[in-house]
Amino acid sequence: QVQLQQSGPGLVKPSQTLSLTCAISGDSVSSNSATWNWIRQSPSRGLEWLGRTYYRSKWNNDYAVFVKSRITINPDTSKNQFSLQLNSVTPEDTAVYYCAREPVGGYWYFDLWGRGTLVTVSS
Amino acid sequence: QSALTQPASVSGSPGQSITISCTGTSSDVGSYDLVSWYQQHPGKVPKLMIYEDSKRPSGVSNRFSGSKSGNTASLTISGLQPEDEADYYCCSYAPSRSYVVFGGGTKLTDL
């Protein structure tokens, strides 16, 4: 059974960096078919796709335009996990952050989600 | 304002059928067979219900079906059951925007 286990702090100060990790069990971050995504949800902005990482002979990343200057998603093959870093956060970045699997890259649906991490940006 | 437009709420009674619409543009919903639908109960994780416009994942009830006409995708739930009361979100590939966009969600109530 494939599972995604999220970890990371629930409180981040403004201007600092939000960091979350998603550990994968039952699949591989190096899969040649799946992609590994971060999606967030807030009452004011709804669901927003942030970006993804995937391996196709080499590592690739795609990021949403509205966060492209602030986001990094990295794979960690030694731990079979991937991470999210979002720099220079503001209260607008307060949301529940989910990691999610796109089982077949290019089809843009997400069949497996982590449990979500509520991240509050506040001093 | 979300990229895809959904009605804020839809109501139904047990046993009835309802349809939730999801309107995009000719650059996203209308150009690709890549609309997916998610069910989310309060405090829970979104669950994939439909992908590639009309395909149903293993384990999802055949009471859920998806379709599309032009720039509008639809999710139909037949034989409504109390456990169907939830929020429903559509999602579409949108290469002219940020790869993928979501609708604002529709609350299914009165079950």
CSV table of C-alpha atoms in Angstrom, one decimal:
chain,number,residue,atom,x,y,z
A,1,GLN,CA,0.0,0.0,0.0
A,2,VAL,CA,1.5,3.3,-1.1
A,3,GLN,CA,1.6,6.0,1.5
A,4,LEU,CA,2.9,9.6,1.8
A,5,GLN,CA,4.0,10.8,5.2
A,6,GLN,CA,4.4,14.5,5.7
A,7,SER,CA,6.6,16.2,8.3
A,8,GLY,CA,7.7,19.7,9.1
A,9,PRO,CA,6.9,22.7,11.3
A,10,GLY,CA,3.4,24.1,11.6
A,11,LEU,CA,4.5,27.7,12.4
A,12,VAL,CA,6.8,29.9,10.3
A,13,LYS,CA,7.7,33.5,10.8
A,14,PRO,CA,7.2,36.0,8.1
A,15,SER,CA,10.1,36.4,5.7
A,16,GLN,CA,11.5,33.0,6.7
A,17,THR,CA,11.5,29.7,4.8
A,18,LEU,CA,8.8,27.1,5.0
A,19,SER,CA,10.2,23.6,4.8
A,20,LEU,CA,8.2,20.4,4.5
A,21,THR,CA,9.2,16.8,3.7
A,22,CYS,CA,7.1,14.0,2.2
A,23,ALA,CA,8.3,10.4,2.8
A,24,ILE,CA,7.2,7.8,0.3
A,25,SER,CA,6.4,4.2,1.1
A,26,GLY,CA,5.4,1.6,-1.4
A,27,ASP,CA,6.6,3.6,-4.4
A,28,SER,CA,9.8,5.3,-5.5
A,29,VAL,CA,10.6,9.0,-5.8
A,30,SER,CA,12.8,7.8,-8.8
A,31,SER,CA,9.8,6.3,-10.5
A,32,ASN,CA,9.9,6.6,-14.3
A,33,SER,CA,6.1,7.1,-14.5
A,34,ALA,CA,5.0,9.1,-11.4
A,35,THR,CA,5.6,12.7,-10.5
A,36,TRP,CA,5.7,14.0,-6.9
A,37,ASN,CA,3.8,17.2,-6.2
A,38,TRP,CA,3.0,19.9,-3.6
A,39,ILE,CA,-0.5,21.4,-3.4
A,40,ARG,CA,-1.8,23.8,-0.8
A,41,GLN,CA,-5.3,24.8,0.3
A,42,SER,CA,-6.5,27.8,2.1
A,43,PRO,CA,-10.0,29.3,2.6
A,44,SER,CA,-9.1,32.5,0.7
A,45,ARG,CA,-7.2,30.9,-2.3
A,46,GLY,CA,-8.7,27.4,-2.5
A,47,LEU,CA,-6.6,24.6,-3.9
A,48,GLU,CA,-3.3,25.6,-5.6
A,49,TRP,CA,-0.8,23.4,-7.3
A,50,LEU,CA,2.7,24.6,-6.4
A,51,GLY,CA,5.1,22.3,-8.2
A,52,ARG,CA,6.5,18.9,-8.8
A,53,THR,CA,9.7,16.8,-9.2
A,54,TYR,CA,10.1,13.7,-11.3
A,55,TYR,CA,12.8,11.5,-12.8
A,56,ARG,CA,13.0,10.8,-16.5
A,57,SER,CA,16.6,9.9,-17.1
A,58,LYS,CA,17.4,13.0,-15.1
A,59,TRP,CA,15.6,15.0,-12.4
A,60,ASN,CA,13.1,17.6,-13.5
A,61,ASN,CA,11.1,20.3,-11.8
A,62,ASP,CA,8.0,22.3,-12.7
A,63,TYR,CA,6.8,25.2,-10.7
A,64,ALA,CA,3.6,27.3,-10.6
A,65,VAL,CA,4.3,30.8,-12.0
A,66,PHE,CA,3.0,32.6,-9.0
A,67,VAL,CA,5.6,31.0,-6.7
A,68,LYS,CA,8.4,30.2,-9.2
A,69,SER,CA,10.8,32.8,-7.7
A,70,ARG,CA,10.4,31.4,-4.1
A,71,ILE,CA,10.0,27.6,-4.4
A,72,THR,CA,12.3,24.7,-4.5
A,73,ILE,CA,11.3,21.0,-4.6
A,74,ASN,CA,14.0,18.5,-4.2
A,75,PRO,CA,14.1,14.7,-4.3
A,76,ASP,CA,16.1,12.7,-1.7
A,77,THR,CA,16.7,9.2,-3.2
A,78,SER,CA,18.6,8.0,-0.1
A,79,LYS,CA,15.5,8.5,2.0
A,80,ASN,CA,12.9,8.0,-0.7
A,81,GLN,CA,11.3,11.3,-0.1
A,82,PHE,CA,10.9,14.8,-1.5
A,83,SER,CA,10.8,18.2,0.0
A,84,LEU,CA,9.3,21.7,-0.4
A,85,GLN,CA,11.0,24.9,0.4
A,86,LEU,CA,9.2,28.2,0.1
A,87,ASN,CA,11.2,31.3,0.8
A,88,SER,CA,10.2,34.7,2.0
A,89,VAL,CA,6.8,33.6,3.3
A,90,THR,CA,4.0,36.0,4.2
A,91,PRO,CA,0.7,35.5,6.0
A,92,GLU,CA,-0.8,34.8,2.5
A,93,ASP,CA,1.2,31.6,2.5
A,94,THR,CA,-0.8,30.3,5.5
A,95,ALA,CA,-2.5,27.1,4.2
A,96,VAL,CA,-2.7,23.3,4.5
A,97,TYR,CA,0.1,21.9,2.4
A,98,TYR,CA,-0.3,18.5,0.8
A,99,CYS,CA,2.1,16.3,-1.0
A,100,ALA,CA,0.5,14.2,-3.7
A,101,ARG,CA,1.4,11.7,-6.4
A,102,GLU,CA,0.6,12.0,-10.1
A,103,PRO,CA,0.7,8.3,-11.0
A,104,VAL,CA,1.4,8.9,-14.7
A,105,GLY,CA,3.2,12.1,-15.6
A,106,GLY,CA,1.4,14.3,-18.0
A,107,TYR,CA,-2.1,13.3,-17.1
A,108,TRP,CA,-2.4,15.8,-14.3
A,109,TYR,CA,-4.5,14.0,-11.7
A,110,PHE,CA,-3.5,13.1,-8.2
A,111,ASP,CA,-4.4,9.7,-6.8
A,112,LEU,CA,-2.6,9.7,-3.5
A,113,TRP,CA,-2.3,12.5,-1.0
A,114,GLY,CA,-0.5,13.1,2.2
A,115,ARG,CA,-2.5,13.9,5.3
A,116,GLY,CA,-1.7,17.6,5.0
A,117,THR,CA,0.2,20.0,7.2
A,118,LEU,CA,-1.3,23.2,8.4
A,119,VAL,CA,1.4,25.9,8.1
A,120,THR,CA,0.7,29.2,9.8
A,121,VAL,CA,2.8,32.2,8.9
A,122,SER,CA,2.9,34.5,11.9
A,123,SER,CA,5.3,36.3,14.1
B,1,GLN,CA,-11.2,34.1,-8.0
B,2,SER,CA,-10.5,30.5,-9.0
B,3,ALA,CA,-9.3,29.6,-12.5
B,4,LEU,CA,-12.2,27.2,-13.0
B,5,THR,CA,-15.8,28.2,-12.2
B,6,GLN,CA,-18.0,25.9,-10.1
B,7,PRO,CA,-21.3,26.7,-8.3
B,8,ALA,CA,-20.7,27.4,-4.7
B,9,SER,CA,-23.3,24.8,-3.6
B,10,VAL,CA,-25.7,22.2,-4.9
B,11,SER,CA,-28.4,20.5,-2.9
B,12,GLY,CA,-30.0,17.1,-3.3
B,13,SER,CA,-32.0,14.5,-1.5
B,14,PRO,CA,-31.2,10.8,-1.0
B,15,GLY,CA,-31.8,8.8,-4.1
B,16,GLN,CA,-31.8,11.8,-6.4
B,17,SER,CA,-29.1,12.7,-9.0
B,18,ILE,CA,-27.2,15.9,-9.2
B,19,THR,CA,-24.7,17.5,-11.6
B,20,ILE,CA,-21.9,19.8,-10.7
B,21,SER,CA,-20.5,22.0,-13.5
B,22,CYS,CA,-16.9,23.2,-13.9
B,23,THR,CA,-16.3,25.9,-16.5
B,24,GLY,CA,-12.9,26.7,-18.0
B,25,THR,CA,-11.7,28.0,-21.3
B,26,SER,CA,-10.7,26.7,-24.7
B,27,SER,CA,-7.1,26.8,-23.4
B,28,ASP,CA,-7.7,24.3,-20.7
B,29,VAL,CA,-10.9,22.3,-20.2
B,30,GLY,CA,-11.9,22.7,-23.8
B,31,SER,CA,-8.6,21.6,-25.3
B,32,TYR,CA,-7.5,18.6,-23.2
B,33,ASP,CA,-9.2,15.4,-21.9
B,34,LEU,CA,-7.5,16.1,-18.5
B,35,VAL,CA,-10.2,17.1,-16.1
B,36,SER,CA,-10.2,15.4,-12.7
B,37,TRP,CA,-12.6,15.6,-9.8
B,38,TYR,CA,-12.0,15.3,-6.1
B,39,GLN,CA,-14.2,14.7,-3.1
B,40,GLN,CA,-13.3,16.3,0.2
B,41,HIS,CA,-15.1,15.7,3.5
B,42,PRO,CA,-14.5,18.3,6.3
B,43,GLY,CA,-11.0,18.0,7.7
B,44,LYS,CA,-10.1,15.2,5.4
B,45,VAL,CA,-7.8,14.8,2.4
B,46,PRO,CA,-9.1,15.2,-1.1
B,47,LYS,CA,-10.0,11.9,-2.8
B,48,LEU,CA,-9.8,11.3,-6.5
B,49,MET,CA,-13.2,10.5,-8.0
B,50,ILE,CA,-12.8,11.0,-11.7
B,51,TYR,CA,-9.7,11.5,-14.0
B,52,GLU,CA,-9.2,12.1,-17.7
B,53,ASP,CA,-12.7,13.6,-17.9
B,54,SER,CA,-14.7,10.5,-17.3
B,55,LYS,CA,-12.5,7.6,-16.0
B,56,ARG,CA,-13.2,6.2,-12.6
B,57,PRO,CA,-10.5,4.9,-10.3
B,58,SER,CA,-10.7,1.5,-8.9
B,59,GLY,CA,-12.9,1.5,-5.8
B,60,VAL,CA,-14.9,4.6,-6.6
B,61,SER,CA,-18.6,3.9,-6.9
B,62,ASN,CA,-20.2,3.8,-10.4
B,63,ARG,CA,-22.7,6.3,-9.0
B,64,PHE,CA,-20.0,8.9,-9.9
B,65,SER,CA,-19.6,9.8,-13.5
B,66,GLY,CA,-17.8,12.6,-15.5
B,67,SER,CA,-18.5,14.2,-18.8
B,68,LYS,CA,-17.5,17.2,-20.8
B,69,SER,CA,-19.0,19.5,-23.4
B,70,GLY,CA,-16.9,22.3,-24.9
B,71,ASN,CA,-15.3,24.3,-22.1
B,72,THR,CA,-17.5,22.8,-19.3
B,73,ALA,CA,-16.9,19.6,-17.5
B,74,SER,CA,-19.5,18.0,-15.3
B,75,LEU,CA,-19.6,15.6,-12.4
B,76,THR,CA,-22.8,13.6,-11.9
B,77,ILE,CA,-23.7,11.7,-8.8
B,78,SER,CA,-26.7,9.4,-9.1
B,79,GLY,CA,-28.6,7.7,-6.3
B,80,LEU,CA,-27.4,10.2,-3.7
B,81,GLN,CA,-26.4,8.9,-0.3
B,82,PRO,CA,-25.8,10.8,2.9
B,83,GLU,CA,-22.0,10.1,2.7
B,84,ASP,CA,-21.9,12.0,-0.5
B,85,GLU,CA,-22.3,15.2,1.4
B,86,ALA,CA,-18.9,16.9,0.9
B,87,ASP,CA,-17.0,19.5,-1.1
B,88,TYR,CA,-16.2,18.7,-4.7
B,89,TYR,CA,-13.4,20.2,-6.7
B,90,CYS,CA,-12.6,20.0,-10.4
B,91,CYS,CA,-9.1,20.3,-11.8
B,92,SER,CA,-7.7,20.7,-15.3
B,93,TYR,CA,-4.4,20.8,-17.1
B,94,ALA,CA,-3.9,24.5,-18.1
B,95,PRO,CA,-0.5,24.9,-19.8
B,96,SER,CA,-1.2,28.6,-20.5
B,97,ARG,CA,-1.4,29.2,-16.8
B,98,SER,CA,0.3,27.3,-14.0
B,99,TYR,CA,0.3,23.8,-15.5
B,100,VAL,CA,-2.8,22.8,-13.5
B,101,VAL,CA,-5.7,24.8,-12.0
B,102,PHE,CA,-8.5,23.9,-9.6
B,103,GLY,CA,-12.1,25.1,-9.3
B,104,GLY,CA,-13.3,26.9,-6.3
B,105,GLY,CA,-15.2,23.9,-5.0
B,106,THR,CA,-18.9,23.0,-4.7
B,107,LYS,CA,-20.5,22.1,-1.4
B,108,LEU,CA,-23.1,19.3,-1.8
B,109,THR,CA,-25.7,19.7,0.9
B,110,ASP,CA,-29.1,18.7,2.3
B,111,LEU,CA,-28.4,15.0,2.3
